[in-house]
mmCIF file of C-alpha atoms in Angstrom:
data_model
loop_
_atom_site.group_PDB
_atom_site.id
_atom_site.type_symbol
_atom_site.label_atom_id
_atom_site.label_comp_id
_atom_site.label_asym_id
_atom_site.label_seq_id
_atom_site.Cartn_x
_atom_site.Cartn_y
_atom_site.Cartn_z
ATOM 1 C CA MET U 29 -25.750 -14.166 25.208
ATOM 2 C CA VAL U 30 -24.497 -12.523 28.396
ATOM 3 C CA GLY U 31 -20.748 -12.874 28.986
ATOM 4 C CA PHE U 32 -19.465 -14.142 32.291
ATOM 5 C CA PRO U 33 -17.241 -11.598 34.127
ATOM 6 C CA LEU U 34 -13.883 -13.367 34.239
ATOM 7 C CA LEU U 35 -12.480 -11.159 36.992
ATOM 8 C CA LEU U 36 -15.041 -12.659 39.323
ATOM 9 C CA ILE U 37 -12.878 -15.824 39.408
ATOM 10 C CA PRO U 38 -9.767 -14.347 41.156
ATOM 11 C CA LEU U 39 -11.991 -12.326 43.480
ATOM 12 C CA ALA U 40 -13.916 -15.486 44.416
ATOM 13 C CA VAL U 41 -10.648 -17.364 45.007
ATOM 14 C CA TYR U 42 -9.460 -14.581 47.332
ATOM 15 C CA ASN U 43 -12.756 -14.736 49.236
ATOM 16 C CA ILE U 44 -12.449 -18.512 49.595
ATOM 17 C CA ILE U 45 -8.884 -18.267 50.887
ATOM 18 C CA VAL U 46 -9.669 -15.486 53.365
ATOM 19 C CA LEU U 47 -13.019 -16.763 54.656
ATOM 20 C CA LEU U 48 -12.692 -20.550 54.468
ATOM 21 C CA MET U 49 -8.955 -21.281 54.478
ATOM 22 C CA ARG U 50 -7.815 -19.202 57.429
ATOM 23 C CA ASP U 51 -4.607 -21.168 57.897
ATOM 24 C CA VAL U 52 -3.350 -20.283 54.428
ATOM 25 C CA SER U 53 -1.262 -17.124 54.181
ATOM 26 C CA LEU U 54 -1.243 -15.146 50.981
ATOM 27 C CA SER U 55 2.162 -13.602 51.663
ATOM 28 C CA GLU U 56 4.145 -16.793 52.354
ATOM 29 C CA PRO U 57 6.254 -17.997 49.392
ATOM 30 C CA VAL U 58 4.811 -20.957 47.594
ATOM 31 C CA LEU U 59 7.857 -21.677 45.423
ATOM 32 C CA LYS U 60 11.271 -20.199 44.705
ATOM 33 C CA LEU U 61 12.784 -19.880 41.230
ATOM 34 C CA PRO U 62 16.496 -19.237 40.678
ATOM 35 C CA LEU U 63 17.218 -16.620 38.025
ATOM 36 C CA MET U 64 20.189 -16.324 35.649
ATOM 37 C CA SER U 65 21.472 -13.386 37.679
ATOM 38 C CA GLY U 66 21.870 -15.676 40.698
ATOM 39 C CA ALA U 67 18.963 -14.167 42.629
ATOM 40 C CA GLU U 68 16.158 -16.301 43.939
ATOM 41 C CA TRP U 69 12.613 -15.234 43.089
ATOM 42 C CA SER U 70 10.104 -16.046 45.800
ATOM 43 C CA ILE U 71 6.570 -16.446 44.444
ATOM 44 C CA SER U 72 3.715 -16.166 46.921
ATOM 45 C CA LEU U 73 0.059 -17.085 46.547
ATOM 46 C CA SER U 74 -0.753 -13.415 46.298
ATOM 47 C CA ASP U 75 1.573 -13.045 43.278
ATOM 48 C CA ILE U 76 -0.020 -16.009 41.549
ATOM 49 C CA LEU U 77 -3.489 -14.600 42.183
ATOM 50 C CA LEU U 78 -2.525 -11.200 40.754
ATOM 51 C CA ALA U 79 -0.935 -12.761 37.665
ATOM 52 C CA PHE U 80 -4.060 -14.830 37.101
ATOM 53 C CA ALA U 81 -6.222 -11.697 37.484
ATOM 54 C CA ALA U 82 -4.070 -9.853 34.909
ATOM 55 C CA ILE U 83 -4.617 -12.685 32.408
ATOM 56 C CA MET U 84 -8.365 -12.564 33.046
ATOM 57 C CA LEU U 85 -8.336 -8.802 32.505
ATOM 58 C CA LEU U 86 -6.566 -9.274 29.181
ATOM 59 C CA LEU U 87 -9.192 -11.784 28.077
ATOM 60 C CA GLU U 88 -11.976 -9.392 29.085
ATOM 61 C CA ILE U 89 -10.439 -6.611 26.991
ATOM 62 C CA VAL U 90 -10.126 -8.951 24.000
ATOM 63 C CA LYS U 91 -13.763 -9.971 24.416
ATOM 64 C CA GLY U 92 -14.862 -6.355 24.607
ATOM 65 C CA ALA U 93 -12.869 -5.374 21.496
ATOM 66 C CA ARG U 94 -14.798 -7.760 19.256
ATOM 67 C CA PRO U 95 -17.717 -6.177 17.356
ATOM 68 C CA GLY U 96 -20.985 -6.791 19.176
ATOM 69 C CA ALA U 97 -19.192 -8.759 21.896
ATOM 70 C CA LYS U 98 -20.495 -6.939 24.987
ATOM 71 C CA PHE U 99 -24.030 -5.911 25.717
ATOM 72 C CA LEU U 100 -25.338 -3.530 28.350
ATOM 73 C CA THR U 101 -25.871 -6.427 30.752
ATOM 74 C CA ASP U 102 -22.167 -7.307 30.568
ATOM 75 C CA HIS U 103 -21.228 -3.779 31.621
ATOM 76 C CA LEU U 104 -23.708 -3.947 34.487
ATOM 77 C CA LEU U 105 -22.171 -7.225 35.678
ATOM 78 C CA SER U 106 -18.680 -5.707 35.537
ATOM 79 C CA LEU U 107 -19.942 -2.741 37.554
ATOM 80 C CA ILE U 108 -21.525 -5.044 40.140
ATOM 81 C CA VAL U 109 -18.258 -7.021 40.497
ATOM 82 C CA PHE U 110 -16.268 -3.807 40.988
ATOM 83 C CA ALA U 111 -18.804 -2.391 43.472
ATOM 84 C CA ALA U 112 -18.786 -5.611 45.531
ATOM 85 C CA ALA U 113 -14.976 -5.747 45.573
ATOM 86 C CA ALA U 114 -14.725 -2.080 46.554
ATOM 87 C CA ALA U 115 -17.252 -2.604 49.356
ATOM 88 C CA GLU U 116 -15.286 -5.598 50.714
ATOM 89 C CA PHE U 117 -12.038 -3.618 50.563
ATOM 90 C CA VAL U 118 -13.505 -0.691 52.478
ATOM 91 C CA LEU U 119 -15.748 -2.495 54.996
ATOM 92 C CA TRP U 120 -13.984 -5.745 55.952
ATOM 93 C CA PRO U 121 -10.610 -5.704 57.696
ATOM 94 C CA LYS U 122 -9.493 -9.014 56.167
ATOM 95 C CA PHE U 123 -9.818 -7.540 52.668
ATOM 96 C CA GLY U 124 -7.849 -4.397 53.382
ATOM 97 C CA THR U 125 -4.640 -5.616 51.738
ATOM 98 C CA SER U 126 -2.619 -4.508 48.737
ATOM 99 C CA THR U 127 -3.461 -7.731 46.900
ATOM 100 C CA PHE U 128 -7.201 -7.218 47.154
ATOM 101 C CA PHE U 129 -6.815 -3.545 46.295
ATOM 102 C CA LEU U 130 -5.094 -4.512 43.031
ATOM 103 C CA LEU U 131 -7.836 -7.039 42.306
ATOM 104 C CA THR U 132 -10.428 -4.294 42.845
ATOM 105 C CA LEU U 133 -8.444 -2.004 40.547
ATOM 106 C CA PHE U 134 -8.470 -4.697 37.845
ATOM 107 C CA ALA U 135 -12.268 -4.888 38.133
ATOM 108 C CA LEU U 136 -12.497 -1.106 37.715
ATOM 109 C CA VAL U 137 -10.250 -1.211 34.629
ATOM 110 C CA ASP U 138 -12.428 -3.950 33.153
ATOM 111 C CA PHE U 139 -15.581 -1.872 33.596
ATOM 112 C CA LEU U 140 -14.078 1.352 32.212
ATOM 113 C CA THR U 141 -12.515 -0.463 29.246
ATOM 114 C CA GLY U 142 -15.827 -2.067 28.285
ATOM 115 C CA VAL U 143 -17.677 1.264 28.475
ATOM 116 C CA THR U 144 -14.989 3.039 26.409
ATOM 117 C CA LEU U 145 -14.964 0.380 23.708
ATOM 118 C CA ARG U 146 -18.762 0.431 23.522
ATOM 119 C CA ARG U 147 -18.842 4.213 23.096
ATOM 120 C CA ARG U 148 -16.196 4.132 20.384
ATOM 121 C CA ARG U 149 -18.073 1.375 18.543
ATOM 122 C CA TYR U 150 -21.332 3.327 18.808
ATOM 123 C CA ALA U 151 -19.660 6.476 17.473
ATOM 124 C CA ALA U 152 -18.238 4.519 14.528
ATOM 125 C CA VAL U 153 -21.657 3.024 13.719
ATOM 126 C CA VAL U 154 -23.316 6.458 13.843
ATOM 127 C CA ALA U 155 -20.614 8.070 11.700
ATOM 128 C CA ALA U 156 -20.792 5.359 9.032
ATOM 129 C CA PRO U 157 -24.258 6.284 7.590
ATOM 130 C CA VAL U 158 -23.348 9.994 7.648
ATOM 131 C CA SER U 159 -20.194 9.438 5.652
ATOM 132 C CA LYS U 160 -22.096 7.198 3.228
ATOM 133 C CA ALA U 161 -24.739 9.887 2.659
ATOM 134 C CA ALA U 162 -22.015 12.494 2.131
ATOM 135 C CA ARG U 163 -20.398 10.288 -0.466
ATOM 136 C CA GLU U 164 -23.728 9.974 -2.270
ATOM 137 C CA ILE U 165 -24.257 13.755 -2.290
ATOM 138 C CA GLU U 166 -20.787 14.680 -3.455
ATOM 139 C CA PRO U 167 -20.395 14.343 -7.197
ATOM 140 C CA GLU U 168 -18.035 11.677 -8.147
ATOM 141 C CA ALA U 169 -14.906 12.785 -9.888
ATOM 142 C CA VAL U 170 -15.250 11.824 -13.514
ATOM 143 C CA GLU U 171 -12.023 10.792 -15.084
ATOM 144 C CA PRO U 172 -11.398 12.317 -18.499
ATOM 145 C CA ARG U 173 -11.971 9.796 -21.219
ATOM 146 C CA ILE U 174 -9.343 9.672 -23.897
ATOM 147 C CA GLU U 175 -11.014 9.117 -27.232
ATOM 148 C CA PRO U 176 -8.937 7.067 -29.675
ATOM 149 C CA ALA U 177 -7.754 8.864 -32.787
ATOM 150 C CA PRO U 178 -9.996 8.148 -35.772
ATOM 151 C CA ALA U 179 -8.533 5.673 -38.198
ATOM 152 C CA PRO U 180 -7.449 7.178 -41.536
ATOM 153 C CA ALA U 181 -9.977 6.698 -44.298
ATOM 154 C CA ALA U 182 -9.126 4.023 -46.792
ATOM 155 C CA PRO U 183 -8.014 5.454 -50.164
ATOM 156 C CA ALA U 184 -10.550 5.233 -52.958
ATOM 157 C CA PRO U 185 -9.850 2.339 -55.301
ATOM 158 C CA VAL U 186 -8.132 3.393 -58.520
ATOM 159 C CA PRO U 187 -10.184 2.263 -61.534
ATOM 160 C CA SER U 188 -8.385 0.053 -63.951
ATOM 161 C CA ALA U 189 -7.526 1.114 -67.501
ATOM 162 C CA ALA U 190 -9.980 -1.376 -69.011
ATOM 163 C CA SER U 191 -12.890 0.032 -67.040
ATOM 164 C CA VAL U 192 -11.931 3.604 -68.018
ATOM 165 C CA ALA U 193 -11.774 2.652 -71.700
ATOM 166 C CA GLU U 194 -15.086 0.874 -71.501
ATOM 167 C CA SER U 195 -16.790 3.895 -69.967
ATOM 168 C CA VAL U 196 -15.352 6.162 -72.673
ATOM 169 C CA LEU U 197 -16.629 3.885 -75.407
ATOM 170 C CA LEU U 198 -20.060 3.791 -73.850
ATOM 171 C CA ASP U 199 -20.186 7.596 -73.758
ATOM 172 C CA HIS U 200 -18.886 8.074 -77.319
ATOM 173 C CA PRO U 201 -20.118 5.389 -79.735
ATOM 174 C CA GLU U 202 -17.685 4.190 -82.360
ATOM 175 C CA PRO U 203 -18.256 5.786 -85.856
ATOM 176 C CA THR U 204 -19.410 3.491 -88.639
ATOM 177 C CA MET U 205 -17.009 2.791 -91.463
ATOM 178 C CA ALA U 206 -19.569 2.551 -94.281
ATOM 179 C CA GLN U 207 -20.368 5.996 -95.714
ATOM 180 C CA PRO U 208 -23.002 6.594 -98.448
ATOM 181 C CA ALA U 209 -21.516 7.166 -101.889
ATOM 182 C CA VAL U 210 -21.890 10.680 -103.321
ATOM 183 C CA PRO U 211 -23.336 10.535 -106.850
ATOM 184 C CA SER U 212 -20.970 12.184 -109.364
ATOM 185 C CA PRO U 213 -21.826 11.011 -112.852
ATOM 186 C CA GLY U 214 -19.139 12.986 -114.481
ATOM 187 C CA ILE U 215 -16.375 11.586 -112.491
ATOM 188 C CA GLN U 216 -17.306 7.963 -112.106
ATOM 189 C CA PRO U 217 -15.706 5.870 -114.854
ATOM 190 C CA GLY U 218 -17.635 3.376 -116.895
ATOM 191 C CA ASP U 219 -20.953 4.978 -116.453
ATOM 192 C CA GLY U 220 -21.494 5.251 -120.288
ATOM 193 C CA ALA U 221 -21.562 9.031 -120.279
ATOM 194 C CA HIS U 222 -19.614 10.936 -122.955
ATOM 195 C CA PRO U 223 -17.765 14.130 -122.293
ATOM 196 C CA SER U 224 -19.314 17.279 -123.520
ATOM 197 C CA PRO U 225 -18.114 18.658 -126.834
ATOM 198 C CA ASP U 226 -16.956 21.778 -125.211
ATOM 199 C CA THR U 227 -14.433 19.937 -123.199
ATOM 200 C CA PRO U 228 -11.067 20.023 -124.857
ATOM 201 C CA PRO U 229 -9.422 16.740 -125.414
ATOM 202 C CA ARG U 230 -6.567 15.684 -123.222
#
């Protein structure tokens, strides 16, 4: 969408006053405001027109500062407005005043501001992919990872006394109490044997 050049409004008002309202003077005071200092401020139609043009210039700069706000056609319209105002100031005697010169200067500032903002925005858009590619090429700084200290190993369970005794018994079987009797006929009493005659009596 093409933006409307706002500075065309005060320039059109000046043209209407000069060409159609010939009885109206731009320099005559329209109203007078008393100030706190005691002085009286006389405001003319020319002052009001310049103040209105300054507000329009501010709005144009705000519009141009937004991303994607102004297209090439908007800059061409601003240039056409400035060229027309400059031609009227130079060629027509009725427009050769300080008020119209300031209005023409506002139109020039509007055009130059729009071109400057567009160039800066274009440079930022071009620089953005380059910086992104540089970030992809550069190795990312790897932060050192702090490994947690290994947890101490759990102590081996101490076997109980009962289990130790049981393992010893399994390894060494218990000896049997019953032993086979050794035959000794001479010693065993009551076996019916008589002592030999060679044995001396007790």
